[in-house]
Short mmCIF file of C-alpha atoms in Angstrom, two decimals:
data_model
loop_
_atom_site.label_atom_id
_atom_site.label_comp_id
_atom_site.label_asym_id
_atom_site.label_seq_id
_atom_site.Cartn_x
_atom_site.Cartn_y
_atom_site.Cartn_z
CA MET A 125 32.14 -8.27 -1.87
CA ARG A 126 31.60 -4.87 -3.49
CA ILE A 127 31.02 -5.06 -7.23
CA ASP A 128 33.78 -2.54 -8.02
CA LYS A 129 36.33 -4.56 -6.03
CA LEU A 130 35.26 -7.82 -7.67
CA LEU A 131 35.50 -6.34 -11.16
CA ALA A 132 38.91 -4.82 -10.44
CA HIS A 133 40.15 -8.16 -9.11
CA SER A 134 38.89 -9.78 -12.30
CA GLY A 135 41.28 -7.67 -14.36
CA LEU A 136 38.73 -5.24 -15.78
CA GLY A 137 40.76 -2.21 -14.75
CA THR A 138 41.30 0.04 -11.77
CA ARG A 139 38.47 0.99 -9.43
CA LYS A 140 38.18 4.26 -11.39
CA GLU A 141 37.96 2.43 -14.72
CA VAL A 142 35.43 -0.02 -13.31
CA LYS A 143 33.20 2.85 -12.18
CA LYS A 144 33.09 4.04 -15.80
CA LEU A 145 31.79 0.62 -16.84
CA LEU A 146 29.11 0.86 -14.17
CA LYS A 147 28.06 4.35 -15.23
CA ALA A 148 27.85 3.14 -18.84
CA SER A 149 25.25 0.53 -17.77
CA MET A 150 27.52 -2.31 -18.91
CA ILE A 151 27.21 -4.36 -15.70
CA GLU A 152 24.25 -6.58 -14.89
CA ILE A 153 23.67 -8.65 -11.77
CA ASN A 154 20.89 -11.22 -12.02
CA SER A 155 19.50 -9.44 -15.12
CA GLU A 156 19.46 -6.04 -13.37
CA VAL A 157 21.68 -3.18 -14.57
CA ILE A 158 23.88 -2.01 -11.69
CA LYS A 159 25.48 1.42 -11.46
CA ASP A 160 26.34 1.70 -7.75
CA PRO A 161 29.97 0.59 -7.15
CA LYS A 162 29.09 -0.24 -3.53
CA THR A 163 26.59 -2.92 -4.55
CA GLN A 164 27.31 -6.17 -2.72
CA VAL A 165 27.64 -9.30 -4.84
CA ASP A 166 28.33 -12.98 -4.26
CA PRO A 167 30.21 -14.38 -7.28
CA ASP A 168 29.32 -17.95 -6.24
CA VAL A 169 25.60 -17.21 -6.36
CA ASP A 170 24.91 -14.16 -8.51
CA VAL A 171 25.00 -14.12 -12.32
CA ILE A 172 27.22 -11.23 -13.38
CA LEU A 173 27.30 -10.01 -16.97
CA ILE A 174 29.82 -7.62 -18.48
CA ALA A 175 28.43 -6.13 -21.69
CA GLY A 176 26.31 -9.26 -22.00
CA GLU A 177 29.18 -11.70 -21.33
CA ALA A 178 29.20 -13.84 -18.17
CA LEU A 179 32.00 -13.07 -15.71
CA ASP A 180 34.09 -16.11 -14.72
CA TYR A 181 35.47 -14.98 -11.37
CA GLN A 182 38.20 -16.83 -9.49
CA GLU A 183 38.61 -15.88 -5.85
CA PHE A 184 42.07 -17.45 -5.63
CA VAL A 185 44.88 -17.72 -8.13
CA TYR A 186 47.71 -20.27 -8.10
CA PHE A 187 50.80 -19.85 -10.28
CA MET A 188 53.83 -22.10 -10.65
CA LEU A 189 56.95 -20.02 -11.37
CA ASN A 190 60.41 -21.22 -12.40
CA LYS A 191 62.32 -18.49 -10.60
CA PRO A 192 65.57 -17.36 -12.23
CA ALA A 193 68.63 -16.14 -10.35
CA GLY A 194 68.79 -12.39 -9.73
CA VAL A 195 65.10 -12.08 -8.85
CA ILE A 196 63.97 -11.80 -5.25
CA SER A 197 61.02 -13.58 -3.64
CA ALA A 198 59.11 -10.45 -2.63
CA THR A 199 56.11 -8.45 -3.76
CA GLU A 200 58.02 -5.17 -4.07
CA ASP A 201 61.57 -3.90 -3.80
CA ASP A 202 63.35 -0.65 -4.67
CA MET A 203 66.62 -2.27 -5.76
CA HIS A 204 65.88 -5.66 -7.31
CA GLU A 205 63.43 -7.22 -9.73
CA THR A 206 60.79 -9.19 -7.83
CA VAL A 207 58.92 -12.36 -8.75
CA LEU A 208 55.76 -10.27 -9.26
CA ASP A 209 57.60 -8.28 -11.93
CA LEU A 210 57.67 -11.51 -13.96
CA LEU A 211 53.86 -11.71 -14.04
CA GLN A 212 51.51 -10.18 -16.58
CA PRO A 213 49.59 -7.16 -15.23
CA SER A 214 46.30 -9.07 -15.49
CA ASP A 215 47.71 -11.74 -13.12
CA ILE A 216 48.73 -9.23 -10.44
CA VAL A 217 45.32 -7.67 -9.83
CA GLN A 218 44.41 -10.32 -7.24
CA GLU A 219 47.64 -9.61 -5.38
CA PRO A 220 49.39 -13.00 -5.31
CA HIS A 221 52.39 -13.43 -3.04
CA PRO A 222 55.27 -15.92 -3.01
CA VAL A 223 54.78 -18.91 -0.71
CA GLY A 224 58.06 -18.89 1.16
CA ARG A 225 61.29 -17.53 -0.24
CA LEU A 226 64.11 -18.60 -2.49
CA ASP A 227 67.47 -16.83 -2.19
CA ILE A 228 68.21 -14.29 -4.89
CA ASP A 229 70.71 -16.65 -6.57
CA THR A 230 68.53 -19.78 -6.18
CA GLU A 231 66.44 -20.98 -9.11
CA GLY A 232 63.42 -23.20 -9.38
CA LEU A 233 59.92 -23.82 -8.10
CA LEU A 234 58.06 -20.99 -6.41
CA LEU A 235 54.32 -20.99 -5.79
CA LEU A 236 52.50 -17.65 -6.07
CA THR A 237 48.97 -17.35 -4.69
CA ASN A 238 46.55 -15.08 -2.84
CA ASP A 239 45.23 -18.04 -0.84
CA GLY A 240 46.37 -17.11 2.66
CA ALA A 241 45.06 -20.28 4.28
CA LEU A 242 47.05 -22.48 1.90
CA THR A 243 50.16 -20.35 2.40
CA HIS A 244 49.88 -20.82 6.14
CA ARG A 245 49.48 -24.59 5.83
CA LEU A 246 52.48 -24.94 3.53
CA LEU A 247 54.76 -22.76 5.65
CA SER A 248 53.66 -23.87 9.11
CA PRO A 249 56.60 -25.48 10.95
CA LYS A 250 54.16 -28.05 12.37
CA ARG A 251 53.32 -29.36 8.90
CA HIS A 252 56.86 -30.52 7.99
CA VAL A 253 56.33 -29.94 4.27
CA ASP A 254 59.09 -31.50 2.14
CA LYS A 255 61.15 -29.18 -0.06
CA THR A 256 63.53 -30.89 -2.49
CA TYR A 257 66.50 -29.20 -4.16
CA PHE A 258 69.09 -30.07 -6.76
CA ALA A 259 72.52 -28.71 -5.88
CA GLU A 260 76.04 -28.59 -7.27
CA ILE A 261 78.56 -28.71 -4.45
CA GLU A 262 82.19 -27.67 -4.22
CA GLY A 263 83.70 -30.69 -2.52
CA LEU A 264 83.14 -34.44 -2.57
CA VAL A 265 79.94 -35.36 -0.76
CA SER A 266 80.31 -38.63 1.14
CA ASP A 267 78.29 -41.22 3.01
CA LYS A 268 79.42 -39.45 6.17
CA ASP A 269 77.59 -36.32 4.99
CA ILE A 270 74.48 -38.37 4.24
CA THR A 271 74.51 -39.71 7.80
CA GLN A 272 75.13 -36.28 9.31
CA PHE A 273 72.27 -34.70 7.32
CA LYS A 274 69.98 -37.55 8.39
CA GLU A 275 70.84 -36.95 12.04
CA GLY A 276 70.62 -33.15 11.82
CA VAL A 277 73.36 -30.63 11.12
CA THR A 278 74.62 -28.14 13.69
CA LEU A 279 74.85 -24.73 12.00
CA ALA A 280 77.25 -21.93 12.85
CA ASP A 281 74.72 -20.37 15.25
CA ASP A 282 74.40 -23.73 17.08
CA TYR A 283 70.95 -24.40 15.66
CA VAL A 284 70.47 -28.11 14.95
CA THR A 285 68.43 -28.73 11.80
CA MET A 286 65.72 -31.32 11.46
CA PRO A 287 66.78 -34.55 9.71
CA ALA A 288 67.29 -34.08 5.96
CA GLU A 289 67.53 -36.61 3.15
CA LEU A 290 70.71 -36.25 1.08
CA THR A 291 71.20 -38.23 -2.14
CA ILE A 292 74.45 -38.24 -4.12
CA LEU A 293 73.76 -38.08 -7.86
CA SER A 294 77.35 -37.92 -9.10
CA ILE A 295 80.92 -37.24 -7.99
CA ASP A 296 83.63 -35.61 -10.13
CA GLU A 297 87.00 -36.21 -8.52
CA GLU A 298 88.81 -34.23 -11.21
CA THR A 299 86.90 -31.01 -10.46
CA GLN A 300 86.30 -31.95 -6.81
CA THR A 301 82.58 -31.29 -7.17
CA SER A 302 79.38 -33.21 -6.48
CA LYS A 303 75.80 -33.17 -7.69
CA VAL A 304 73.16 -34.00 -5.10
CA GLU A 305 69.51 -33.82 -4.19
CA ILE A 306 68.49 -32.74 -0.71
CA THR A 307 65.08 -32.76 0.93
CA ILE A 308 64.46 -30.58 3.99
CA GLN A 309 61.33 -29.81 6.00
CA GLU A 310 62.34 -26.39 7.24
CA GLY A 311 62.95 -23.04 5.60
CA LYS A 312 65.60 -21.32 7.67
CA PHE A 313 67.55 -18.44 6.11
CA HIS A 314 70.04 -19.84 3.55
CA GLN A 315 69.46 -23.24 5.16
CA VAL A 316 70.80 -25.56 2.44
CA LYS A 317 73.90 -23.42 1.96
CA ARG A 318 74.51 -23.24 5.70
CA MET A 319 74.09 -27.00 6.10
CA PHE A 320 76.75 -27.75 3.50
CA HIS A 321 79.02 -25.04 4.87
CA ALA A 322 78.73 -26.72 8.27
CA VAL A 323 80.22 -29.91 6.80
CA GLY A 324 83.04 -28.08 5.05
CA LYS A 325 81.52 -27.65 1.59
CA ASP A 326 79.98 -24.85 -0.45
CA VAL A 327 76.93 -24.70 -2.69
CA LEU A 328 77.80 -23.59 -6.23
CA TYR A 329 74.29 -23.86 -7.68
CA LEU A 330 70.88 -24.47 -6.13
CA LYS A 331 67.49 -25.18 -7.68
CA ARG A 332 64.24 -26.12 -5.94
CA LEU A 333 62.52 -29.05 -7.62
CA SER A 334 59.44 -29.55 -5.47
CA MET A 335 57.44 -28.29 -2.51
CA GLY A 336 55.11 -30.78 -0.92
CA LYS A 337 53.46 -32.65 -3.77
CA LEU A 338 53.95 -29.79 -6.24
CA THR A 339 56.79 -30.56 -8.67
CA LEU A 340 58.39 -28.05 -11.02
CA ASP A 341 57.14 -28.49 -14.59
CA PRO A 342 60.26 -29.56 -16.57
CA HIS A 343 58.91 -27.71 -19.62
CA LEU A 344 58.70 -24.39 -17.76
CA GLU A 345 61.62 -22.19 -18.82
CA LEU A 346 63.49 -19.95 -16.38
CA GLY A 347 61.44 -16.85 -15.66
CA ALA A 348 58.26 -18.43 -17.05
CA TYR A 349 55.13 -19.31 -15.10
CA ARG A 350 51.75 -20.93 -15.59
CA GLU A 351 48.54 -21.50 -13.68
CA CYS A 352 48.55 -24.59 -11.52
CA THR A 353 46.21 -27.33 -12.71
CA LYS A 354 43.17 -28.34 -10.68
CA ALA A 355 44.95 -31.58 -9.82
CA GLU A 356 48.02 -29.71 -8.56
CA ILE A 357 45.87 -27.39 -6.44
CA ALA A 358 44.04 -30.36 -4.96
CA GLN A 359 47.36 -32.03 -4.12
CA LEU A 360 48.59 -28.88 -2.37
CA LYS A 361 45.41 -28.68 -0.29
CA ALA A 362 45.32 -32.39 0.55
#
């Protein structure tokens, strides 16, 4: 990797700003002052010093975000706030992207990373990665619904979903609403909402709780994010 690209990805500024650091003789590679921005460097092998301080470079970043409603799962948009708008500028330099999408009005767990290989593994239809949601439903969810979800639900476009696990948490007959958890292994457009609509019910509120073995940190407030721990990253890659 070119030294100017590596330094820019490390949050030390734009390519133009990084070139100023190089010209000022502030960058050393293996005890040699480097001024050429095209110099090739291997961060896993070479010792890189910035004004005498060792550079701790991370090739990949992994962030757990508790996505709020009203924010879209995209890297840029002209009309809506995106999940990247919730990140600090220093955390955007390595160009993370959302792994999958949550609807604009859906809250909860969203993984942001620049690890393309991991993204592919988590989103590949062949992997059947579990995604669990909490939902508030308009209507009384029944054992019949549990059976239908387990067998696969036929959506309005005649697509039959893969089997899903539906758990009833509570029923409120007075308000005619239900609270449930649902685990699916697909990510079709508005899938959870369409599945409930297919059985005559509507989703009032939806929040993703987990994706694979990654579970939303209960202490993470809406709109907040944090780096995934080494254990969480290992679980995602397992």
